[in-house]
Short mmCIF file of C-alpha atoms in Angstrom, two decimals:
data_model
loop_
_atom_site.label_atom_id
_atom_site.label_comp_id
_atom_site.label_asym_id
_atom_site.label_seq_id
_atom_site.Cartn_x
_atom_site.Cartn_y
_atom_site.Cartn_z
CA MET D 118 -11.27 2.32 5.24
CA HIS D 119 -9.84 -0.55 7.27
CA GLU D 120 -10.61 -3.66 5.24
CA LEU D 121 -7.73 -5.97 4.34
CA ASP D 122 -8.00 -7.65 0.97
CA GLY D 123 -6.37 -11.10 0.83
CA TRP D 124 -4.89 -10.49 -2.62
CA THR D 125 -3.38 -7.15 -1.60
CA LEU D 126 -1.99 -8.75 1.55
CA LEU D 127 -0.32 -11.39 -0.61
CA ALA D 128 1.17 -8.66 -2.82
CA ILE D 129 2.48 -6.85 0.28
CA LEU D 130 4.09 -10.02 1.66
CA GLY D 131 5.60 -10.82 -1.75
CA MET D 132 7.03 -7.31 -2.01
CA THR D 133 8.48 -7.65 1.49
CA ALA D 134 10.27 -10.79 0.32
CA ILE D 135 11.52 -8.85 -2.73
CA SER D 136 12.91 -6.13 -0.44
CA VAL D 137 14.80 -8.72 1.63
CA ILE D 138 16.05 -10.67 -1.41
CA THR D 139 17.25 -7.69 -3.46
CA ARG D 140 18.91 -5.89 -0.52
CA GLY D 141 20.64 -9.07 0.58
CA PHE D 142 21.15 -10.64 -2.83
CA PHE D 143 24.88 -11.26 -2.48
CA PHE D 144 24.71 -11.98 1.27
CA ILE D 145 22.59 -15.11 0.89
CA SER D 146 25.34 -17.52 -0.10
CA GLU D 147 28.66 -17.92 1.74
CA ARG D 148 30.34 -18.87 -1.52
CA GLU D 149 32.06 -16.25 -3.67
CA TRP D 150 30.03 -15.76 -6.83
CA THR D 151 29.03 -13.05 -9.28
CA LEU D 152 26.42 -12.55 -11.96
CA PRO D 153 27.21 -13.32 -15.60
CA GLU D 154 28.79 -10.40 -17.40
CA TRP D 155 25.77 -9.47 -19.55
CA ALA D 156 23.52 -9.44 -16.48
CA GLN D 157 25.87 -7.08 -14.67
CA ARG D 158 25.76 -4.69 -17.59
CA GLY D 159 22.00 -5.08 -17.84
CA LEU D 160 21.64 -4.01 -14.19
CA GLN D 161 22.55 -0.49 -15.26
CA TYR D 162 19.53 -0.15 -17.52
CA ALA D 163 16.73 -2.13 -15.85
CA PRO D 164 15.84 0.14 -12.87
CA ILE D 165 15.34 3.30 -14.94
CA ALA D 166 13.41 1.29 -17.54
CA ALA D 167 11.10 -0.07 -14.84
CA LEU D 168 10.42 3.45 -13.55
CA THR D 169 9.63 5.06 -16.89
CA ALA D 170 7.59 2.02 -18.00
CA VAL D 171 5.36 2.51 -14.95
CA ILE D 172 5.00 6.30 -15.14
CA ALA D 173 4.72 6.92 -18.90
CA PRO D 174 1.22 5.36 -19.25
CA ASP D 175 0.16 7.12 -16.01
CA ILE D 176 1.11 10.48 -17.53
CA LEU D 177 0.14 10.05 -21.20
CA LEU D 178 -2.87 7.72 -21.32
CA THR D 179 -6.50 8.45 -20.49
CA GLU D 180 -8.53 5.25 -20.09
CA GLY D 181 -6.03 3.30 -22.17
CA VAL D 182 -5.56 5.67 -25.14
CA VAL D 183 -3.42 8.74 -25.77
CA GLY D 184 -5.82 11.58 -25.01
CA ALA D 185 -5.61 15.34 -25.51
CA VAL D 186 -2.06 15.47 -24.19
CA LEU D 187 -1.74 19.26 -24.48
CA ARG D 188 -4.94 19.87 -22.51
CA ASP D 189 -3.89 17.56 -19.71
CA ALA D 190 -2.68 18.77 -16.30
CA ARG D 191 -0.46 15.68 -15.98
CA THR D 192 1.61 16.55 -19.07
CA TRP D 193 2.42 20.06 -17.84
CA GLY D 194 3.04 18.90 -14.27
CA ALA D 195 5.47 16.22 -15.46
CA LEU D 196 7.25 18.60 -17.86
CA ALA D 197 7.60 21.22 -15.12
CA ALA D 198 9.00 18.66 -12.64
CA ALA D 199 11.50 17.16 -15.13
CA GLY D 200 12.49 20.60 -16.43
CA PHE D 201 13.08 21.87 -12.91
CA TYR D 202 15.10 18.76 -12.06
CA PHE D 203 17.50 19.15 -14.98
CA TRP D 204 17.73 22.93 -14.47
CA ARG D 205 18.71 22.58 -10.80
CA ARG D 206 20.21 19.11 -10.75
CA ARG D 207 23.32 20.23 -8.78
CA GLY D 208 21.30 21.91 -6.03
CA SER D 209 20.30 20.43 -2.69
CA TYR D 210 16.86 18.88 -2.09
CA VAL D 211 16.23 19.06 -5.81
CA MET D 212 14.01 15.94 -5.82
CA PRO D 213 11.38 17.12 -3.33
CA ALA D 214 11.55 20.58 -4.92
CA ALA D 215 10.91 19.09 -8.38
CA ILE D 216 7.85 17.22 -7.04
CA ALA D 217 6.58 20.43 -5.43
CA VAL D 218 7.04 22.41 -8.67
CA GLY D 219 5.25 19.69 -10.64
CA MET D 220 2.33 19.66 -8.21
CA ALA D 221 2.21 23.47 -8.22
CA VAL D 222 1.64 23.34 -11.99
CA PHE D 223 -0.64 20.29 -11.87
CA LEU D 224 -3.06 21.28 -9.10
CA PRO D 225 -4.33 24.62 -10.52
CA LEU D 226 -4.86 23.04 -13.95
CA ARG D 227 -6.64 20.00 -12.46
CA VAL D 228 -8.71 21.68 -9.76
CA GLY D 229 -9.14 25.05 -11.48
CA LEU D 230 -9.57 24.17 -15.15
CA GLY D 231 -10.57 20.53 -14.77
CA TRP D 232 -7.90 19.38 -17.24
CA MET S 291 31.64 2.43 29.75
CA ILE S 292 30.26 -1.07 29.17
CA MET S 293 28.30 -2.65 32.01
CA PRO S 294 29.20 -6.34 32.52
CA LEU S 295 26.36 -8.87 32.39
CA PRO S 296 25.78 -11.02 35.50
CA PRO S 297 27.49 -14.45 35.37
CA ASP S 298 25.89 -17.18 33.26
CA PRO S 299 23.17 -18.76 35.42
CA GLY S 300 23.50 -22.21 33.80
CA GLU S 301 20.39 -24.28 32.91
CA LEU S 302 17.21 -22.18 32.85
CA PRO S 303 13.52 -22.93 32.36
CA ALA S 304 11.97 -21.79 29.07
CA ARG S 305 10.85 -18.43 30.44
CA GLY S 306 14.27 -17.80 31.91
CA ARG S 307 15.94 -18.61 28.60
CA LEU S 308 13.68 -16.13 26.82
CA GLY S 309 14.51 -13.51 29.44
CA ALA S 310 18.24 -14.17 29.11
CA TRP S 311 17.99 -13.93 25.30
CA LEU S 312 16.09 -10.64 25.57
CA ALA S 313 18.65 -9.30 28.04
CA ARG S 314 21.46 -10.17 25.62
CA ARG S 315 19.62 -8.45 22.73
CA VAL S 316 19.04 -5.31 24.80
CA ASP S 317 22.68 -5.35 25.89
CA THR S 318 23.91 -5.68 22.29
CA TRP S 319 21.67 -2.81 21.26
CA ALA S 320 22.82 -0.64 24.12
CA ARG S 321 26.46 -1.31 23.19
CA THR S 322 25.75 -0.26 19.60
CA ALA S 323 23.83 2.85 20.64
CA ARG S 324 26.56 3.90 23.11
CA HIS S 325 29.22 3.81 20.40
CA PRO S 326 30.12 7.39 19.41
CA LEU S 327 29.87 6.52 15.71
CA PHE S 328 26.22 5.52 16.16
CA TRP S 329 25.43 9.17 16.81
CA VAL S 330 27.67 10.38 14.00
CA GLY S 331 25.72 8.13 11.63
CA ALA S 332 22.41 9.29 13.09
CA ARG S 333 23.35 12.97 12.74
CA GLU S 334 24.58 12.67 9.15
CA MET S 335 21.47 10.75 8.18
CA ALA S 336 19.19 13.29 9.89
CA GLY S 337 20.64 16.02 7.65
CA VAL S 338 19.66 14.13 4.52
CA SER S 339 16.34 12.94 5.94
CA ILE S 340 14.80 16.40 5.66
CA GLY S 341 14.63 15.82 1.90
CA LEU S 342 13.45 12.24 2.31
CA THR S 343 10.53 13.23 4.51
CA ALA S 344 8.69 14.83 1.57
CA TRP S 345 9.24 11.62 -0.30
CA ALA S 346 7.91 9.41 2.49
CA PHE S 347 4.90 11.69 2.88
CA MET S 348 4.08 11.39 -0.82
CA THR S 349 4.43 7.62 -0.78
CA GLY S 350 1.91 7.57 2.06
CA VAL S 351 -0.52 9.86 0.19
CA ALA S 352 -0.13 7.90 -3.05
CA MET S 353 -0.84 4.56 -1.35
CA VAL S 354 -4.05 5.63 0.31
CA LYS S 355 -5.24 7.69 -2.69
CA SER S 356 -4.83 4.77 -5.10
CA GLY S 357 -7.64 2.97 -3.30
CA MET S 358 -5.73 0.92 -0.75
CA SER S 359 -7.29 0.91 2.73
CA ILE S 360 -5.51 2.55 5.65
CA THR S 361 -4.66 -0.88 7.11
CA GLU S 362 -3.15 -2.06 3.83
CA SER S 363 -1.17 1.16 3.39
CA VAL S 364 0.22 1.01 6.94
CA LEU S 365 1.18 -2.66 6.53
CA MET S 366 2.82 -1.98 3.18
CA SER S 367 4.84 0.92 4.58
CA LEU S 368 6.00 -1.04 7.64
CA LEU S 369 6.82 -4.30 5.83
CA VAL S 370 7.94 -3.43 2.30
CA PHE S 371 9.94 -0.32 3.36
CA ALA S 372 11.04 0.52 -0.20
CA GLY S 373 9.61 3.82 -1.47
CA SER S 374 10.16 3.54 -5.22
CA ALA S 375 9.07 -0.11 -5.36
CA GLN S 376 5.91 0.80 -3.46
CA LEU S 377 5.19 3.75 -5.77
CA ALA S 378 5.72 1.53 -8.82
CA ALA S 379 3.51 -1.25 -7.47
CA ILE S 380 0.62 0.98 -6.34
CA PRO S 381 -0.88 1.66 -9.81
CA LEU S 382 -0.40 -2.01 -10.75
CA ILE S 383 -2.21 -3.19 -7.61
CA ALA S 384 -4.98 -0.66 -8.28
CA ALA S 385 -5.31 -2.00 -11.87
CA ASP S 386 -5.62 -5.59 -10.55
CA ALA S 387 -2.50 -6.73 -12.43
CA PRO S 388 -1.50 -10.33 -11.70
CA LEU S 389 0.73 -10.86 -8.68
CA TRP S 390 3.81 -11.83 -10.65
CA VAL S 391 3.68 -8.61 -12.70
CA VAL S 392 3.52 -6.55 -9.50
CA LEU S 393 6.44 -8.49 -8.04
CA ALA S 394 8.45 -8.33 -11.29
CA ALA S 395 8.04 -4.53 -11.41
CA ALA S 396 9.03 -4.21 -7.72
CA PHE S 397 12.03 -6.47 -8.35
CA CYS S 398 13.23 -4.41 -11.32
CA VAL S 399 12.88 -1.12 -9.45
CA ASN S 400 14.84 -2.71 -6.58
CA LEU S 401 17.61 -4.07 -8.79
CA ARG S 402 19.92 -1.26 -7.69
CA PHE S 403 20.01 -2.91 -4.26
CA VAL S 404 21.45 -6.05 -5.86
CA VAL S 405 24.39 -3.91 -7.00
CA PHE S 406 24.69 -2.35 -3.52
CA SER S 407 24.72 -5.81 -1.92
CA LEU S 408 27.61 -6.88 -4.15
CA HIS S 409 29.52 -3.82 -2.95
CA LEU S 410 28.58 -4.38 0.72
CA ARG S 411 29.37 -8.10 0.72
CA PRO S 412 32.96 -7.79 2.07
CA TYR S 413 31.67 -5.46 4.81
CA PHE S 414 28.96 -7.86 6.01
CA MET S 415 30.33 -11.36 5.47
CA HIS S 416 31.74 -11.66 9.00
CA LEU S 417 28.14 -11.74 10.29
CA PRO S 418 25.96 -14.88 10.38
CA ARG S 419 23.51 -15.18 7.47
CA PHE S 420 20.36 -14.09 9.31
CA LYS S 421 22.08 -10.95 10.63
CA ARG S 422 23.45 -10.13 7.19
CA LEU S 423 19.99 -10.27 5.65
CA TYR S 424 18.48 -8.34 8.58
CA LEU S 425 21.09 -5.59 8.30
CA GLY S 426 20.78 -5.55 4.50
CA TYR S 427 16.99 -5.16 4.70
CA PHE S 428 17.32 -2.05 6.87
CA THR S 429 20.02 -0.46 4.69
CA GLY S 430 18.37 1.91 2.21
CA ASP S 431 19.83 3.95 -0.63
CA VAL S 432 21.00 6.92 1.39
CA THR S 433 22.47 4.99 4.31
CA TYR S 434 24.35 2.85 1.78
CA VAL S 435 25.81 5.93 0.10
CA LEU S 436 26.78 7.60 3.41
CA PHE S 437 28.23 4.35 4.79
CA THR S 438 30.43 3.50 1.82
CA ARG S 439 31.56 7.13 1.57
CA ARG S 440 32.72 7.16 5.20
CA PHE S 441 34.22 3.66 5.09
CA PRO S 442 35.88 3.10 1.69
CA ARG S 443 37.38 -0.18 2.97
CA PRO S 444 35.78 -3.23 4.66
CA PRO S 445 36.60 -3.74 8.37
CA GLU S 446 39.65 -5.80 9.37
CA THR S 447 39.73 -5.68 13.17
CA GLU S 448 36.98 -6.28 15.74
CA GLY S 449 37.10 -2.59 16.68
CA GLN S 450 36.54 -1.53 13.08
CA ARG S 451 33.64 -3.96 12.76
CA ARG S 452 31.94 -2.46 15.80
CA ALA S 453 32.63 1.08 14.59
CA GLN S 454 31.21 0.42 11.12
CA GLY S 455 28.21 -1.50 12.46
CA SER S 456 27.39 1.29 14.90
CA TYR S 457 27.65 3.99 12.25
CA LEU S 458 25.42 2.04 9.87
CA TRP S 459 22.80 1.32 12.53
CA GLY S 460 22.80 4.97 13.58
CA GLY S 461 21.91 5.95 10.01
CA ASN S 462 19.46 3.07 9.55
CA VAL S 463 17.50 3.78 12.74
CA THR S 464 17.25 7.49 11.91
CA ASN S 465 16.20 6.72 8.34
CA TRP S 466 13.55 4.22 9.48
CA VAL S 467 12.03 6.56 12.08
CA PHE S 468 11.89 9.55 9.68
CA TRP S 469 10.56 7.44 6.81
CA GLN S 470 7.86 5.60 8.74
CA SER S 471 6.57 8.59 10.69
CA LEU S 472 6.19 10.77 7.59
CA SER S 473 4.74 7.88 5.61
CA MET S 474 2.09 7.38 8.35
CA LEU S 475 1.34 11.11 8.33
CA GLY S 476 0.85 10.91 4.54
CA ILE S 477 -1.49 7.93 4.89
CA PHE S 478 -3.72 9.54 7.50
CA LEU S 479 -3.73 13.07 6.04
CA GLY S 480 -4.08 11.70 2.50
CA ALA S 481 -7.17 9.74 3.49
CA ALA S 482 -8.78 13.00 4.63
CA LEU S 483 -8.11 14.98 1.41
CA PRO S 484 -10.56 14.94 -1.55
CA SER S 485 -9.87 12.46 -4.38
CA ARG S 486 -10.86 15.04 -7.02
CA TRP S 487 -7.47 16.78 -6.57
CA GLY S 488 -5.66 13.79 -8.06
CA LEU S 489 -3.01 13.87 -5.33
CA GLU S 490 -1.78 10.38 -6.29
CA PHE S 491 -0.08 12.22 -9.17
CA ALA S 492 2.56 13.23 -6.61
CA GLY S 493 3.60 9.57 -6.57
CA THR S 494 4.07 9.61 -10.35
CA LEU S 495 6.12 12.82 -10.06
CA ALA S 496 8.20 11.26 -7.28
CA LEU S 497 9.10 8.33 -9.56
CA LEU S 498 9.79 10.78 -12.37
CA ALA S 499 12.27 12.63 -10.14
CA VAL S 500 14.05 9.35 -9.29
CA ALA S 501 14.17 8.45 -12.97
CA CYS S 502 15.67 11.88 -13.79
CA SER S 503 18.34 11.37 -11.13
CA MET S 504 19.30 8.06 -12.78
CA VAL S 505 19.95 9.64 -16.19
CA THR S 506 23.73 9.73 -15.78
CA THR S 507 24.71 8.27 -19.17
CA ARG S 508 23.34 8.50 -22.70
CA LEU S 509 22.56 4.78 -22.71
CA ARG S 510 20.46 5.11 -19.57
CA ALA S 511 18.53 7.94 -21.21
CA LEU S 512 17.99 5.64 -24.19
CA SER S 513 16.77 2.90 -21.84
CA ALA S 514 14.34 5.36 -20.16
CA ILE S 515 12.86 6.65 -23.43
CA THR S 516 12.60 3.20 -25.01
CA ALA S 517 10.83 1.78 -21.96
CA ALA S 518 8.42 4.71 -21.78
CA ALA S 519 7.53 4.44 -25.47
CA ALA S 520 7.19 0.65 -25.35
CA ALA S 521 5.00 0.76 -22.25
CA VAL S 522 2.61 3.21 -23.97
CA VAL S 523 2.56 1.36 -27.30
CA LEU S 524 2.10 -2.06 -25.64
CA PHE S 525 -0.54 -0.80 -23.21
CA GLY S 526 -3.15 -3.05 -24.85
CA LEU S 527 -1.40 -6.20 -23.57
CA PRO S 528 -3.39 -7.97 -20.85
CA TYR S 529 -2.38 -8.11 -17.17
CA ARG S 530 -0.20 -5.01 -17.43
CA LEU S 531 2.37 -7.15 -19.22
CA ASN S 532 3.41 -3.96 -21.04
CA ILE S 533 5.59 -3.10 -18.00
CA VAL S 534 7.58 -6.34 -18.14
CA ALA S 535 7.80 -6.27 -21.95
CA ALA S 536 8.93 -2.62 -21.94
CA ILE S 537 11.73 -3.35 -19.44
CA ALA S 538 12.93 -6.33 -21.50
CA VAL S 539 12.89 -4.32 -24.75
CA ALA S 540 14.67 -1.32 -23.18
CA VAL S 541 17.42 -3.42 -21.57
CA ALA S 542 17.97 -5.43 -24.77
CA ILE S 543 18.19 -2.29 -26.93
CA SER S 544 20.55 -0.56 -24.47
CA LEU S 545 22.83 -3.61 -24.31
CA TYR S 546 22.78 -3.79 -28.09
CA ALA S 547 23.59 -0.08 -28.40
CA GLU S 548 26.59 -0.31 -26.06
CA PRO S 549 29.89 0.44 -27.77
CA ARG S 550 31.97 -2.69 -28.13
CA PRO S 551 34.34 -4.23 -27.34
CA PRO S 552 33.25 -3.30 -23.77
CA ALA S 553 35.75 -0.92 -22.18
CA ALA S 554 37.67 -1.91 -19.04
CA GLY S 555 35.85 0.81 -17.07
CA ASP S 556 32.56 -1.11 -17.40
CA ASP S 557 32.72 -2.54 -13.89
CA ALA S 558 33.01 0.91 -12.32
CA GLY S 559 29.92 1.95 -14.28
CA ALA S 560 27.91 -0.96 -12.92
CA ARG S 561 28.95 -0.01 -9.37
CA ASP S 562 27.13 3.29 -9.32
CA ALA S 563 24.01 1.92 -11.01
#
């Protein structure tokens, strides 16, 4: 419950440094400078790619292989959350609501049916 | 009204110097907090925070449910203070991925802040370097959006600098207090709930919602789908290298698919990344 693993601590400290560096990236140097042009364009695509690269295996894979996707609570939860998001994307608090809708689909399937 | 400090007492012993430094810090803080715009910033942020609380709560639950101890989760929340980067790193830490893969994923998820910092640079450059980085660290997504919406232009006079700084700190303090308290609640409540429910899935859904909110252009949708497919196909790579490889493939394909020659409006597109 309360143990502190040295490796995890290192990861936490490294991520803290990442928070400081990324949020202050252009404050570090006094000199005027900008990223090369291709890197600036690439910045548009990297964050969303990082997110979907992390979540896609978490949703689709079971122990490293594509399992019975249609009999999986995660598939339906994710579809419900994304569907709700795009249906109500102009509304307020749509992000927490989408998570709640996804969990409302996921939990009965997982706890009730064991999917 | 601003209370004057007592006159400079001249040479002081070490303890006196520490006391004088502390008194100056407290005085600076009190001046910021007494500025009317501090409370305007705090109020506007509080309105948005209601939505963020659910988010913070889920980050807390996801951390503790992925197998991190309560101590580790609390430390991570207090130090890293970046919800999506934490959510992205949690499964990687749980899978014992190498440190550089965890950091690379956190860096990529945080890349939007690099764009924000380019935008904020003219607002912050009058501060010394340490203060710039300190203020930047505490400025999250929502405070950045509210701040640049209220102040479309960087400050020119001392009065404007104080006004902008106070507004930003009002939002930042509110954001930090809401975020950390709900994150702690998630950690401690999450630890008490059964693992069988798979509550860490809320963290995945939270990232999915952020990803959906970033689909503002066709090319970004292409980047999202390519990265998802590549990450699944390359899952067999060791050390969770599939994440890094998928990001590289998706960015390269999106850059390649861009219409060219690049239009003049490109810069504006990068701004709201």
